[in-house]
């Protein structure tokens, strides 16, 4: 049974604490990319070593997300949230002080593990603290902060590296973490999930499957898609995930109940999230390089010019959250995804080796509005598609699919880029980037189509499983 203990908590404090924690975890996905040349200069290492400073975080983050959510449901969401922040903060300090490339990679892996525990619990803790009527606006602000973190990672990393040192991309997390730990202890209410024991077989199958797939996706563009290790990871990971599904259908207390996918709202928003992150991550990965390597901007200049895209969530996402409260999440999310697809397609059309910023600006604005309209209502759709006791694992599953989508997007779009272009000249880069951006736009458009399968309005349905007691808890299969 869910338990809650109010300890001076409030909706405002919960919003601040969870938004900052989510910002830290999301930022570190891409913050290292623009610092890699400086890291190589100071610590040495071959190209594969440098790539692992990015991949080690992505890998542990994606693999452990559902496990982190399950731990929070079982042992207390606030308690595990604090543990996740502590691990993340300590490993950030270790990364900043790393004496060599191997120790930096190890610290990044531990960082990802801390983020995997912390990130899915931000949404469950926020949901528990905010009244249902105001969740749209709260999700809007939370989504704006997280969207800004994902999109501005290259800017933050490049600016800190250019003007201070690369170590500060990790030191930045330390004071934030030291502030968040006591605030979370004093201002957040404790809550639990179903109280079921940990599903160890399911955890091993899901974690092993995600590890194999994400590892294969990360290494594919580097080692080649026909390499033995890459193919083994992809096929073994897929087999383990199939085993996880088959096991979960029959298990008494599975980590991720397969019956949740009977809900059109849950299935639709998770499919849309995977496709959205596939298109967005791959596009940011290429566009940040395009602005610096082809158009000649410094990391800071490139980041500033991308602000109409990356900064738009701070302005529009809270409004999107309010709209989702009033008219439902499906039309807002679908509109956002189609706008994002339109913006990426426009960028593919106008991109040249000497494109002016004025030519790119409309596409950046359209993409920014689209991204902002997606983040807040999508969170609302995920959390309202399941029972309160199952919100932790729903958040973990959705975040895991987002991370897999991001890794898949970078892998697919990097492969398309390499097959059609390269780094030999500005024109060669554009030749490879254009078809990759078209692919990203198509993926985001498919995400919009997936959203249309979500029920159009809130409606009561029969409980997904037989109630345990005489007073069953109503379930809403909702699109808002």
Short mmCIF file of C-alpha atoms in Angstrom, two decimals:
data_model
loop_
_atom_site.label_atom_id
_atom_site.label_comp_id
_atom_site.label_asym_id
_atom_site.label_seq_id
_atom_site.Cartn_x
_atom_site.Cartn_y
_atom_site.Cartn_z
CA UNK A 1 0.00 0.00 0.00
CA UNK A 2 1.22 3.48 -0.81
CA UNK A 3 2.41 5.45 2.16
CA UNK A 4 3.08 9.14 2.39
CA UNK A 5 4.60 11.15 5.17
CA UNK A 6 4.40 14.90 4.81
CA UNK A 7 7.57 16.51 6.11
CA UNK A 8 7.12 20.17 5.41
CA UNK A 9 6.75 19.29 1.75
CA UNK A 10 4.94 21.48 -0.74
CA UNK A 11 4.22 21.49 -4.42
CA UNK A 12 6.59 24.43 -4.99
CA UNK A 13 9.52 22.77 -3.20
CA UNK A 14 8.88 19.48 -4.98
CA UNK A 15 8.87 21.26 -8.34
CA UNK A 16 12.17 23.04 -7.64
CA UNK A 17 13.94 19.96 -6.26
CA UNK A 18 12.80 17.53 -8.94
CA UNK A 19 13.38 20.00 -11.79
CA UNK A 20 16.96 20.73 -10.72
CA UNK A 21 17.68 17.02 -10.23
CA UNK A 22 16.20 16.21 -13.64
CA UNK A 23 18.25 19.02 -15.20
CA UNK A 24 21.48 17.55 -13.80
CA UNK A 25 20.73 14.05 -15.08
CA UNK A 26 19.54 15.17 -18.52
CA UNK A 27 22.38 17.67 -19.01
CA UNK A 28 25.06 15.03 -18.62
CA UNK A 29 23.79 13.08 -21.63
CA UNK A 30 25.46 15.45 -24.11
CA UNK A 31 27.46 17.91 -21.99
CA UNK A 32 30.74 16.08 -22.64
CA UNK A 33 30.55 16.10 -26.45
CA UNK A 34 32.05 19.56 -27.02
CA UNK A 35 34.72 19.01 -24.33
CA UNK A 36 36.26 15.90 -25.91
CA UNK A 37 39.21 17.66 -27.62
CA UNK A 38 40.24 19.31 -24.35
CA UNK A 39 39.83 16.07 -22.41
CA UNK A 40 42.05 14.27 -24.92
CA UNK A 41 44.68 16.99 -24.64
CA UNK A 42 44.81 16.70 -20.83
CA UNK A 43 44.22 12.99 -20.23
CA UNK A 44 45.23 11.37 -23.51
CA UNK A 45 43.39 8.37 -24.89
CA UNK A 46 42.46 7.16 -28.35
CA UNK A 47 39.22 8.01 -30.12
CA UNK A 48 37.35 4.95 -28.73
CA UNK A 49 38.34 6.00 -25.20
CA UNK A 50 36.94 9.48 -25.75
CA UNK A 51 33.71 8.05 -27.13
CA UNK A 52 33.34 5.95 -23.99
CA UNK A 53 33.33 9.09 -21.84
CA UNK A 54 29.95 9.75 -23.48
CA UNK A 55 28.78 6.16 -23.91
CA UNK A 56 29.57 4.94 -20.38
CA UNK A 57 27.04 7.39 -18.96
CA UNK A 58 24.39 6.63 -21.58
CA UNK A 59 24.80 2.90 -21.12
CA UNK A 60 24.42 2.67 -17.33
CA UNK A 61 21.72 5.35 -17.34
CA UNK A 62 19.53 3.52 -19.86
CA UNK A 63 20.13 0.03 -18.44
CA UNK A 64 19.34 0.82 -14.80
CA UNK A 65 16.38 3.20 -15.15
CA UNK A 66 13.65 0.63 -14.56
CA UNK A 67 15.64 -0.99 -11.76
CA UNK A 68 16.09 2.40 -10.09
CA UNK A 69 12.35 3.05 -10.26
CA UNK A 70 11.63 -0.40 -8.82
CA UNK A 71 14.02 0.21 -5.92
CA UNK A 72 12.23 3.47 -5.16
CA UNK A 73 8.83 1.80 -5.18
CA UNK A 74 10.06 -0.93 -2.84
CA UNK A 75 12.24 0.95 -0.34
CA UNK A 76 10.88 4.51 -0.53
CA UNK A 77 11.00 6.96 -3.40
CA UNK A 78 12.41 9.88 -1.43
CA UNK A 79 15.03 7.66 0.20
CA UNK A 80 16.28 6.26 -3.11
CA UNK A 81 16.05 9.70 -4.72
CA UNK A 82 18.50 10.97 -2.10
CA UNK A 83 20.75 7.95 -2.68
CA UNK A 84 20.73 8.65 -6.42
CA UNK A 85 21.64 12.32 -5.92
CA UNK A 86 24.45 11.36 -3.54
CA UNK A 87 25.95 8.83 -5.96
CA UNK A 88 25.60 11.25 -8.88
CA UNK A 89 27.23 14.12 -6.98
CA UNK A 90 30.14 12.03 -5.65
CA UNK A 91 30.86 10.54 -9.07
CA UNK A 92 30.73 14.01 -10.66
CA UNK A 93 33.48 15.12 -8.28
CA UNK A 94 35.44 11.96 -9.11
CA UNK A 95 35.10 12.73 -12.83
CA UNK A 96 36.36 16.28 -12.31
CA UNK A 97 39.42 14.99 -10.43
CA UNK A 98 40.09 12.02 -12.74
CA UNK A 99 43.84 11.59 -13.27
CA UNK A 100 43.44 9.57 -16.48
CA UNK A 101 40.99 8.61 -19.16
CA UNK A 102 40.18 5.21 -17.63
CA UNK A 103 39.23 6.70 -14.27
CA UNK A 104 37.10 9.31 -16.06
CA UNK A 105 35.20 6.58 -17.93
CA UNK A 106 34.64 4.69 -14.67
CA UNK A 107 33.34 7.82 -12.95
CA UNK A 108 30.98 8.49 -15.86
CA UNK A 109 29.58 4.96 -15.56
CA UNK A 110 28.86 5.49 -11.86
CA UNK A 111 27.36 8.87 -12.70
CA UNK A 112 24.92 7.16 -15.05
CA UNK A 113 23.94 4.68 -12.34
CA UNK A 114 23.17 7.51 -9.91
CA UNK A 115 21.14 9.32 -12.57
CA UNK A 116 19.20 6.12 -13.32
CA UNK A 117 18.03 5.95 -9.71
CA UNK A 118 17.37 9.68 -9.44
CA UNK A 119 15.69 10.53 -12.76
CA UNK A 120 12.54 8.34 -12.81
CA UNK A 121 11.77 9.23 -9.20
CA UNK A 122 11.67 12.97 -9.97
CA UNK A 123 8.38 12.49 -11.78
CA UNK A 124 6.75 10.24 -9.16
CA UNK A 125 7.74 12.56 -6.32
CA UNK A 126 6.44 15.58 -8.22
CA UNK A 127 3.16 13.82 -9.02
CA UNK A 128 2.66 12.90 -5.36
CA UNK A 129 3.22 16.50 -4.23
CA UNK A 130 1.11 18.42 -6.77
CA UNK A 131 -2.72 18.39 -6.78
CA UNK A 132 -4.13 16.80 -9.91
CA UNK A 133 -5.72 20.03 -11.13
CA UNK A 134 -2.31 21.77 -11.23
CA UNK A 135 -0.15 18.96 -12.55
CA UNK A 136 -0.23 20.23 -16.12
CA UNK A 137 1.57 23.46 -15.22
CA UNK A 138 3.98 21.58 -12.91
CA UNK A 139 4.82 19.08 -15.63
CA UNK A 140 5.22 22.02 -18.00
CA UNK A 141 7.92 23.62 -15.89
CA UNK A 142 9.58 20.25 -15.18
CA UNK A 143 9.51 19.42 -18.87
CA UNK A 144 10.87 22.83 -19.84
CA UNK A 145 13.85 22.45 -17.53
CA UNK A 146 14.59 18.91 -18.72
CA UNK A 147 14.17 19.82 -22.38
CA UNK A 148 16.51 22.77 -21.94
CA UNK A 149 19.09 20.47 -20.31
CA UNK A 150 19.04 17.96 -23.16
CA UNK A 151 19.23 20.57 -25.89
CA UNK A 152 21.74 22.89 -24.21
CA UNK A 153 24.24 20.19 -23.20
CA UNK A 154 26.67 21.00 -26.02
CA UNK A 155 26.40 24.75 -25.26
CA UNK A 156 27.04 24.35 -21.54
CA UNK A 157 29.90 21.94 -22.11
CA UNK A 158 31.46 24.09 -24.81
CA UNK A 159 31.15 27.35 -22.86
CA UNK A 160 32.63 25.95 -19.65
CA UNK A 161 35.45 24.27 -21.57
CA UNK A 162 36.18 27.37 -23.64
CA UNK A 163 36.12 29.92 -20.81
CA UNK A 164 37.15 27.92 -17.70
CA UNK A 165 38.14 24.23 -18.07
CA UNK A 166 36.51 20.95 -19.01
CA UNK A 167 36.55 19.83 -15.36
CA UNK A 168 33.82 22.37 -14.62
CA UNK A 169 31.26 20.46 -16.65
CA UNK A 170 31.42 17.99 -13.74
CA UNK A 171 32.12 20.40 -10.86
CA UNK A 172 28.88 22.18 -11.80
CA UNK A 173 26.89 19.24 -10.37
CA UNK A 174 28.60 19.19 -6.98
CA UNK A 175 27.16 22.33 -5.31
CA UNK A 176 23.74 21.56 -6.79
CA UNK A 177 23.83 18.05 -5.37
CA UNK A 178 25.01 19.24 -1.95
CA UNK A 179 22.05 21.62 -1.81
CA UNK A 180 19.49 19.12 -3.08
CA UNK A 181 20.23 16.33 -0.58
CA UNK A 182 19.14 18.20 2.59
CA UNK A 183 16.29 19.91 0.73
CA UNK A 184 14.94 16.56 -0.44
CA UNK A 185 15.21 15.16 3.07
CA UNK A 186 13.29 18.06 4.60
CA UNK A 187 10.85 19.13 1.88
CA UNK A 188 9.74 15.99 0.04
CA UNK A 189 7.14 13.52 1.27
CA UNK A 190 8.03 9.85 1.35
CA UNK A 191 5.97 7.45 -0.75
CA UNK A 192 6.08 3.81 -1.79
CA UNK A 193 4.72 1.74 -4.64
CA UNK A 194 2.84 -1.52 -4.44
CA UNK A 195 5.09 -2.99 -1.75
CA UNK A 196 5.73 -6.09 -3.85
CA UNK A 197 9.14 -7.77 -3.51
CA UNK A 198 11.82 -6.93 -6.05
CA UNK A 199 11.50 -8.90 -9.26
CA UNK A 200 15.08 -10.17 -9.55
CA UNK A 201 14.61 -12.40 -12.64
CA UNK A 202 12.77 -9.61 -14.43
CA UNK A 203 15.42 -7.09 -13.39
CA UNK A 204 18.23 -9.28 -14.76
CA UNK A 205 16.40 -9.93 -18.04
CA UNK A 206 15.46 -6.26 -18.60
CA UNK A 207 18.86 -4.89 -17.57
CA UNK A 208 20.74 -7.46 -19.65
CA UNK A 209 18.53 -6.84 -22.66
CA UNK A 210 18.87 -3.06 -22.48
CA UNK A 211 22.63 -3.39 -21.98
CA UNK A 212 23.03 -5.51 -25.09
CA UNK A 213 20.91 -3.27 -27.30
CA UNK A 214 22.31 0.06 -26.08
CA UNK A 215 25.87 -1.29 -26.24
CA UNK A 216 25.34 -2.43 -29.81
CA UNK A 217 23.80 0.91 -30.80
CA UNK A 218 26.61 2.87 -29.18
CA UNK A 219 29.39 0.82 -30.74
CA UNK A 220 27.76 0.23 -34.15
CA UNK A 221 28.84 3.51 -35.81
CA UNK A 222 32.39 3.04 -34.46
CA UNK A 223 33.06 -0.70 -34.84
CA UNK A 224 30.78 -1.33 -37.83
CA UNK A 225 27.31 -2.86 -37.81
CA UNK A 226 28.60 -6.25 -38.96
CA UNK A 227 31.16 -6.55 -36.17
CA UNK A 228 30.86 -9.67 -34.02
CA UNK A 229 30.58 -7.76 -30.73
CA UNK A 230 27.96 -5.35 -32.08
CA UNK A 231 25.82 -8.10 -33.58
CA UNK A 232 26.13 -10.20 -30.44
CA UNK A 233 24.99 -7.28 -28.31
CA UNK A 234 22.02 -6.48 -30.52
CA UNK A 235 20.80 -10.06 -30.95
CA UNK A 236 21.45 -11.12 -27.36
CA UNK A 237 19.83 -7.96 -26.04
CA UNK A 238 16.76 -8.49 -28.20
CA UNK A 239 16.49 -12.12 -27.07
CA UNK A 240 16.72 -11.12 -23.40
CA UNK A 241 14.02 -8.46 -23.82
CA UNK A 242 11.74 -10.99 -25.52
CA UNK A 243 12.40 -13.29 -22.58
CA UNK A 244 11.58 -10.42 -20.23
CA UNK A 245 8.22 -9.88 -21.93
CA UNK A 246 7.34 -13.59 -21.84
CA UNK A 247 8.41 -13.85 -18.21
CA UNK A 248 6.50 -10.71 -17.18
CA UNK A 249 3.27 -11.99 -18.72
CA UNK A 250 3.36 -15.00 -16.37
CA UNK A 251 5.08 -13.57 -13.26
CA UNK A 252 3.04 -12.85 -10.15
CA UNK A 253 4.72 -9.51 -9.33
CA UNK A 254 6.62 -8.43 -12.47
CA UNK A 255 8.82 -5.35 -12.48
CA UNK A 256 6.91 -4.02 -15.52
CA UNK A 257 3.42 -5.52 -15.79
CA UNK A 258 2.71 -6.20 -19.46
CA UNK A 259 -0.99 -5.45 -18.85
CA UNK A 260 -0.05 -1.76 -18.73
CA UNK A 261 0.46 -1.88 -22.49
CA UNK A 262 -3.21 -2.75 -22.95
CA UNK A 263 -3.81 0.92 -22.24
CA UNK A 264 -3.73 2.89 -25.49
CA UNK A 265 -2.56 5.92 -23.54
CA UNK A 266 0.44 4.08 -22.04
CA UNK A 267 1.41 2.32 -25.27
CA UNK A 268 0.91 5.39 -27.46
CA UNK A 269 2.92 7.83 -25.38
CA UNK A 270 5.80 5.38 -24.90
CA UNK A 271 6.04 4.73 -28.64
CA UNK A 272 5.92 8.48 -29.26
CA UNK A 273 8.64 9.13 -26.65
CA UNK A 274 11.03 6.61 -28.18
CA UNK A 275 10.56 8.07 -31.69
CA UNK A 276 10.74 11.67 -30.48
CA UNK A 277 14.09 11.14 -28.76
CA UNK A 278 15.36 9.17 -31.75
CA UNK A 279 14.81 12.17 -34.01
CA UNK A 280 15.81 14.87 -31.52
CA UNK A 281 19.04 13.39 -30.12
CA UNK A 282 20.40 12.51 -33.54
CA UNK A 283 19.57 15.97 -34.89
CA UNK A 284 21.20 17.84 -32.01
CA UNK A 285 24.27 15.60 -32.34
CA UNK A 286 24.74 16.63 -35.99
CA UNK A 287 23.55 20.25 -35.87
CA UNK A 288 25.92 21.20 -33.05
CA UNK A 289 28.81 19.90 -35.16
CA UNK A 290 27.44 21.62 -38.28
CA UNK A 291 27.36 25.03 -36.64
CA UNK A 292 30.91 24.69 -35.36
CA UNK A 293 32.70 22.62 -37.99
CA UNK A 294 30.99 23.97 -41.12
CA UNK A 295 29.71 27.45 -40.29
CA UNK A 296 32.74 28.28 -38.12
CA UNK A 297 31.05 29.28 -34.86
CA UNK A 298 32.75 28.74 -31.52
CA UNK A 299 30.96 26.39 -29.05
CA UNK A 300 29.48 29.39 -27.24
CA UNK A 301 28.42 31.13 -30.46
CA UNK A 302 26.81 27.94 -31.77
CA UNK A 303 24.93 27.44 -28.53
CA UNK A 304 23.62 30.99 -28.54
CA UNK A 305 22.40 30.65 -32.11
CA UNK A 306 20.53 27.48 -31.18
CA UNK A 307 18.68 29.24 -28.34
CA UNK A 308 15.50 29.80 -30.39
CA UNK A 309 15.27 26.01 -30.41
CA UNK A 310 16.85 25.01 -27.11
CA UNK A 311 15.51 27.91 -25.04
CA UNK A 312 11.94 27.85 -26.32
CA UNK A 313 10.76 25.23 -23.77
CA UNK A 314 11.37 27.72 -20.95
CA UNK A 315 8.77 30.03 -22.52
CA UNK A 316 6.26 27.67 -24.08
CA UNK A 317 6.28 24.48 -21.97
CA UNK A 318 4.43 25.95 -18.95
CA UNK A 319 1.72 27.18 -21.35
CA UNK A 320 1.61 23.73 -22.91
CA UNK A 321 1.07 22.25 -19.46
CA UNK A 322 -1.88 24.54 -18.82
CA UNK A 323 -3.36 23.70 -22.22
CA UNK A 324 -3.07 19.99 -21.48
CA UNK A 325 -5.06 20.51 -18.27
CA UNK A 326 -7.84 22.24 -20.24
CA UNK A 327 -8.08 20.41 -23.55
CA UNK A 328 -6.19 17.17 -22.91
CA UNK A 329 -2.64 16.12 -23.64
CA UNK A 330 -3.12 14.36 -26.96
CA UNK A 331 -3.74 17.41 -29.20
CA UNK A 332 -0.94 19.38 -27.55
CA UNK A 333 1.63 16.59 -27.85
CA UNK A 334 0.60 15.73 -31.42
CA UNK A 335 0.85 19.38 -32.48
CA UNK A 336 4.27 19.67 -30.88
CA UNK A 337 5.61 16.58 -32.58
CA UNK A 338 4.37 17.58 -36.03
CA UNK A 339 5.88 21.06 -35.57
CA UNK A 340 9.17 19.51 -34.50
CA UNK A 341 9.14 17.30 -37.60
CA UNK A 342 8.37 20.33 -39.78
CA UNK A 343 11.25 22.27 -38.25
CA UNK A 344 13.76 19.47 -38.78
CA UNK A 345 12.60 19.03 -42.37
CA UNK A 346 13.01 22.77 -42.95
CA UNK A 347 16.55 22.65 -41.54
CA UNK A 348 17.38 19.83 -43.96
CA UNK A 349 16.17 21.97 -46.88
CA UNK A 350 17.98 25.21 -45.99
CA UNK A 351 21.27 23.67 -44.80
CA UNK A 352 24.22 24.58 -47.00
CA UNK A 353 27.94 24.94 -46.43
CA UNK A 354 27.49 28.71 -46.08
CA UNK A 355 23.88 29.03 -44.90
CA UNK A 356 22.96 32.31 -43.22
CA UNK A 357 21.55 32.31 -39.72
CA UNK A 358 18.44 34.12 -41.01
CA UNK A 359 17.67 31.15 -43.26
CA UNK A 360 17.86 28.74 -40.32
CA UNK A 361 16.01 30.86 -37.76
CA UNK A 362 12.39 30.00 -38.74
CA UNK A 363 13.15 26.27 -38.55
CA UNK A 364 14.83 26.68 -35.15
CA UNK A 365 11.82 28.56 -33.79
CA UNK A 366 9.34 26.00 -35.14
CA UNK A 367 11.40 23.14 -33.70
CA UNK A 368 11.66 24.88 -30.35
CA UNK A 369 7.91 25.43 -30.10
CA UNK A 370 7.32 21.81 -31.08
CA UNK A 371 9.73 20.47 -28.47
CA UNK A 372 8.16 22.67 -25.81
CA UNK A 373 4.65 21.46 -26.63
CA UNK A 374 5.80 17.85 -26.31
CA UNK A 375 7.61 17.68 -22.97
CA UNK A 376 5.01 18.75 -20.41
CA UNK A 377 1.89 17.00 -21.72
CA UNK A 378 3.91 13.84 -22.47
CA UNK A 379 4.85 13.55 -18.81
CA UNK A 380 1.22 14.07 -17.86
CA UNK A 381 0.12 11.36 -20.28
CA UNK A 382 2.62 8.85 -18.87
CA UNK A 383 1.72 9.44 -15.23
CA UNK A 384 -2.04 9.56 -15.72
CA UNK A 385 -2.17 6.38 -17.81
CA UNK A 386 -1.48 4.13 -14.80
CA UNK A 387 -2.50 3.83 -11.17
CA UNK A 388 -0.68 6.00 -8.60
CA UNK A 389 1.05 2.93 -7.16
CA UNK A 390 2.44 2.07 -10.60
CA UNK A 391 3.68 5.56 -11.50
CA UNK A 392 7.25 4.80 -10.44
CA UNK A 393 7.72 1.93 -12.85
CA UNK A 394 5.79 3.80 -15.57
CA UNK A 395 8.23 6.69 -15.25
CA UNK A 396 11.19 4.31 -15.29
CA UNK A 397 9.94 2.52 -18.39
CA UNK A 398 9.27 5.77 -20.22
CA UNK A 399 12.70 7.18 -19.36
CA UNK A 400 14.38 3.92 -20.42
CA UNK A 401 12.63 4.04 -23.80
CA UNK A 402 13.65 7.68 -24.21
CA UNK A 403 17.30 6.79 -23.59
CA UNK A 404 17.15 3.84 -25.97
CA UNK A 405 15.55 6.16 -28.53
CA UNK A 406 18.34 8.71 -28.06
CA UNK A 407 21.05 6.08 -28.50
CA UNK A 408 19.23 4.65 -31.50
CA UNK A 409 18.87 8.12 -33.05
CA UNK A 410 22.56 8.95 -32.78
CA UNK A 411 23.50 5.51 -34.14
CA UNK A 412 21.09 5.61 -37.12
CA UNK A 413 21.70 9.23 -38.07
CA UNK A 414 25.47 8.91 -37.68
CA UNK A 415 25.40 5.88 -39.97
CA UNK A 416 23.32 7.73 -42.59
CA UNK A 417 25.68 10.69 -42.31
CA UNK A 418 28.74 8.49 -42.80
CA UNK A 419 27.24 6.70 -45.81
CA UNK A 420 26.31 9.91 -47.65
CA UNK A 421 28.93 12.42 -46.49
CA UNK A 422 31.79 13.02 -44.07
CA UNK A 423 34.11 15.54 -42.46
CA UNK A 424 36.32 16.15 -45.51
CA UNK A 425 34.70 19.50 -46.34
CA UNK A 426 31.73 21.65 -45.46
CA UNK A 427 29.82 20.40 -48.48
CA UNK A 428 30.58 16.78 -47.61
CA UNK A 429 29.21 17.35 -44.12
CA UNK A 430 26.03 18.92 -45.48
CA UNK A 431 25.61 16.05 -47.97
CA UNK A 432 25.60 13.60 -45.08
CA UNK A 433 23.58 15.71 -42.66
CA UNK A 434 20.62 16.43 -44.96
CA UNK A 435 19.36 12.83 -45.34
CA UNK A 436 20.03 12.22 -41.65
CA UNK A 437 17.84 15.21 -40.69
CA UNK A 438 15.10 13.98 -43.05
CA UNK A 439 15.22 10.65 -41.22
CA UNK A 440 14.98 12.44 -37.87
CA UNK A 441 12.01 14.46 -39.11
CA UNK A 442 10.28 11.27 -40.29
CA UNK A 443 10.82 9.61 -36.91
CA UNK A 444 9.30 12.58 -35.06
CA UNK A 445 6.37 12.66 -37.49
CA UNK A 446 5.76 8.96 -36.75
CA UNK A 447 5.81 9.89 -33.07
CA UNK A 448 3.00 12.34 -33.80
CA UNK A 449 1.04 9.59 -35.54
CA UNK A 450 1.53 7.29 -32.51
CA UNK A 451 0.11 10.03 -30.29
CA UNK A 452 -3.12 10.04 -32.28
CA UNK A 453 -3.86 6.51 -31.05
CA UNK A 454 -4.11 7.80 -27.47
CA UNK A 455 -7.73 8.21 -26.27
CA UNK A 456 -8.97 11.72 -26.93
CA UNK A 457 -10.33 12.46 -23.49
CA UNK A 458 -10.37 11.24 -19.94
CA UNK A 459 -12.76 8.42 -19.35
CA UNK A 460 -13.25 5.87 -16.56
CA UNK A 461 -12.63 2.24 -17.36
CA UNK A 462 -12.75 -1.03 -15.53
CA UNK A 463 -9.74 -1.81 -13.34
CA UNK A 464 -6.88 -3.39 -15.24
CA UNK A 465 -6.61 -6.19 -12.70
CA UNK A 466 -9.08 -7.56 -10.14
CA UNK A 467 -9.20 -5.38 -7.02
CA UNK A 468 -7.62 -6.79 -3.90
CA UNK A 469 -10.17 -5.40 -1.46
CA UNK A 470 -13.77 -4.26 -1.18
CA UNK A 471 -13.01 -0.68 -2.27
CA UNK A 472 -11.29 -0.85 -5.66
CA UNK A 473 -9.22 2.10 -6.81
CA UNK A 474 -10.57 3.66 -10.02
CA UNK A 475 -8.26 3.68 -13.00
CA UNK A 476 -8.31 6.31 -15.72
CA UNK A 477 -7.18 5.43 -19.20
CA UNK A 478 -6.52 8.99 -20.09
CA UNK A 479 -5.00 11.12 -22.74
CA UNK A 480 -4.59 14.24 -20.69
#
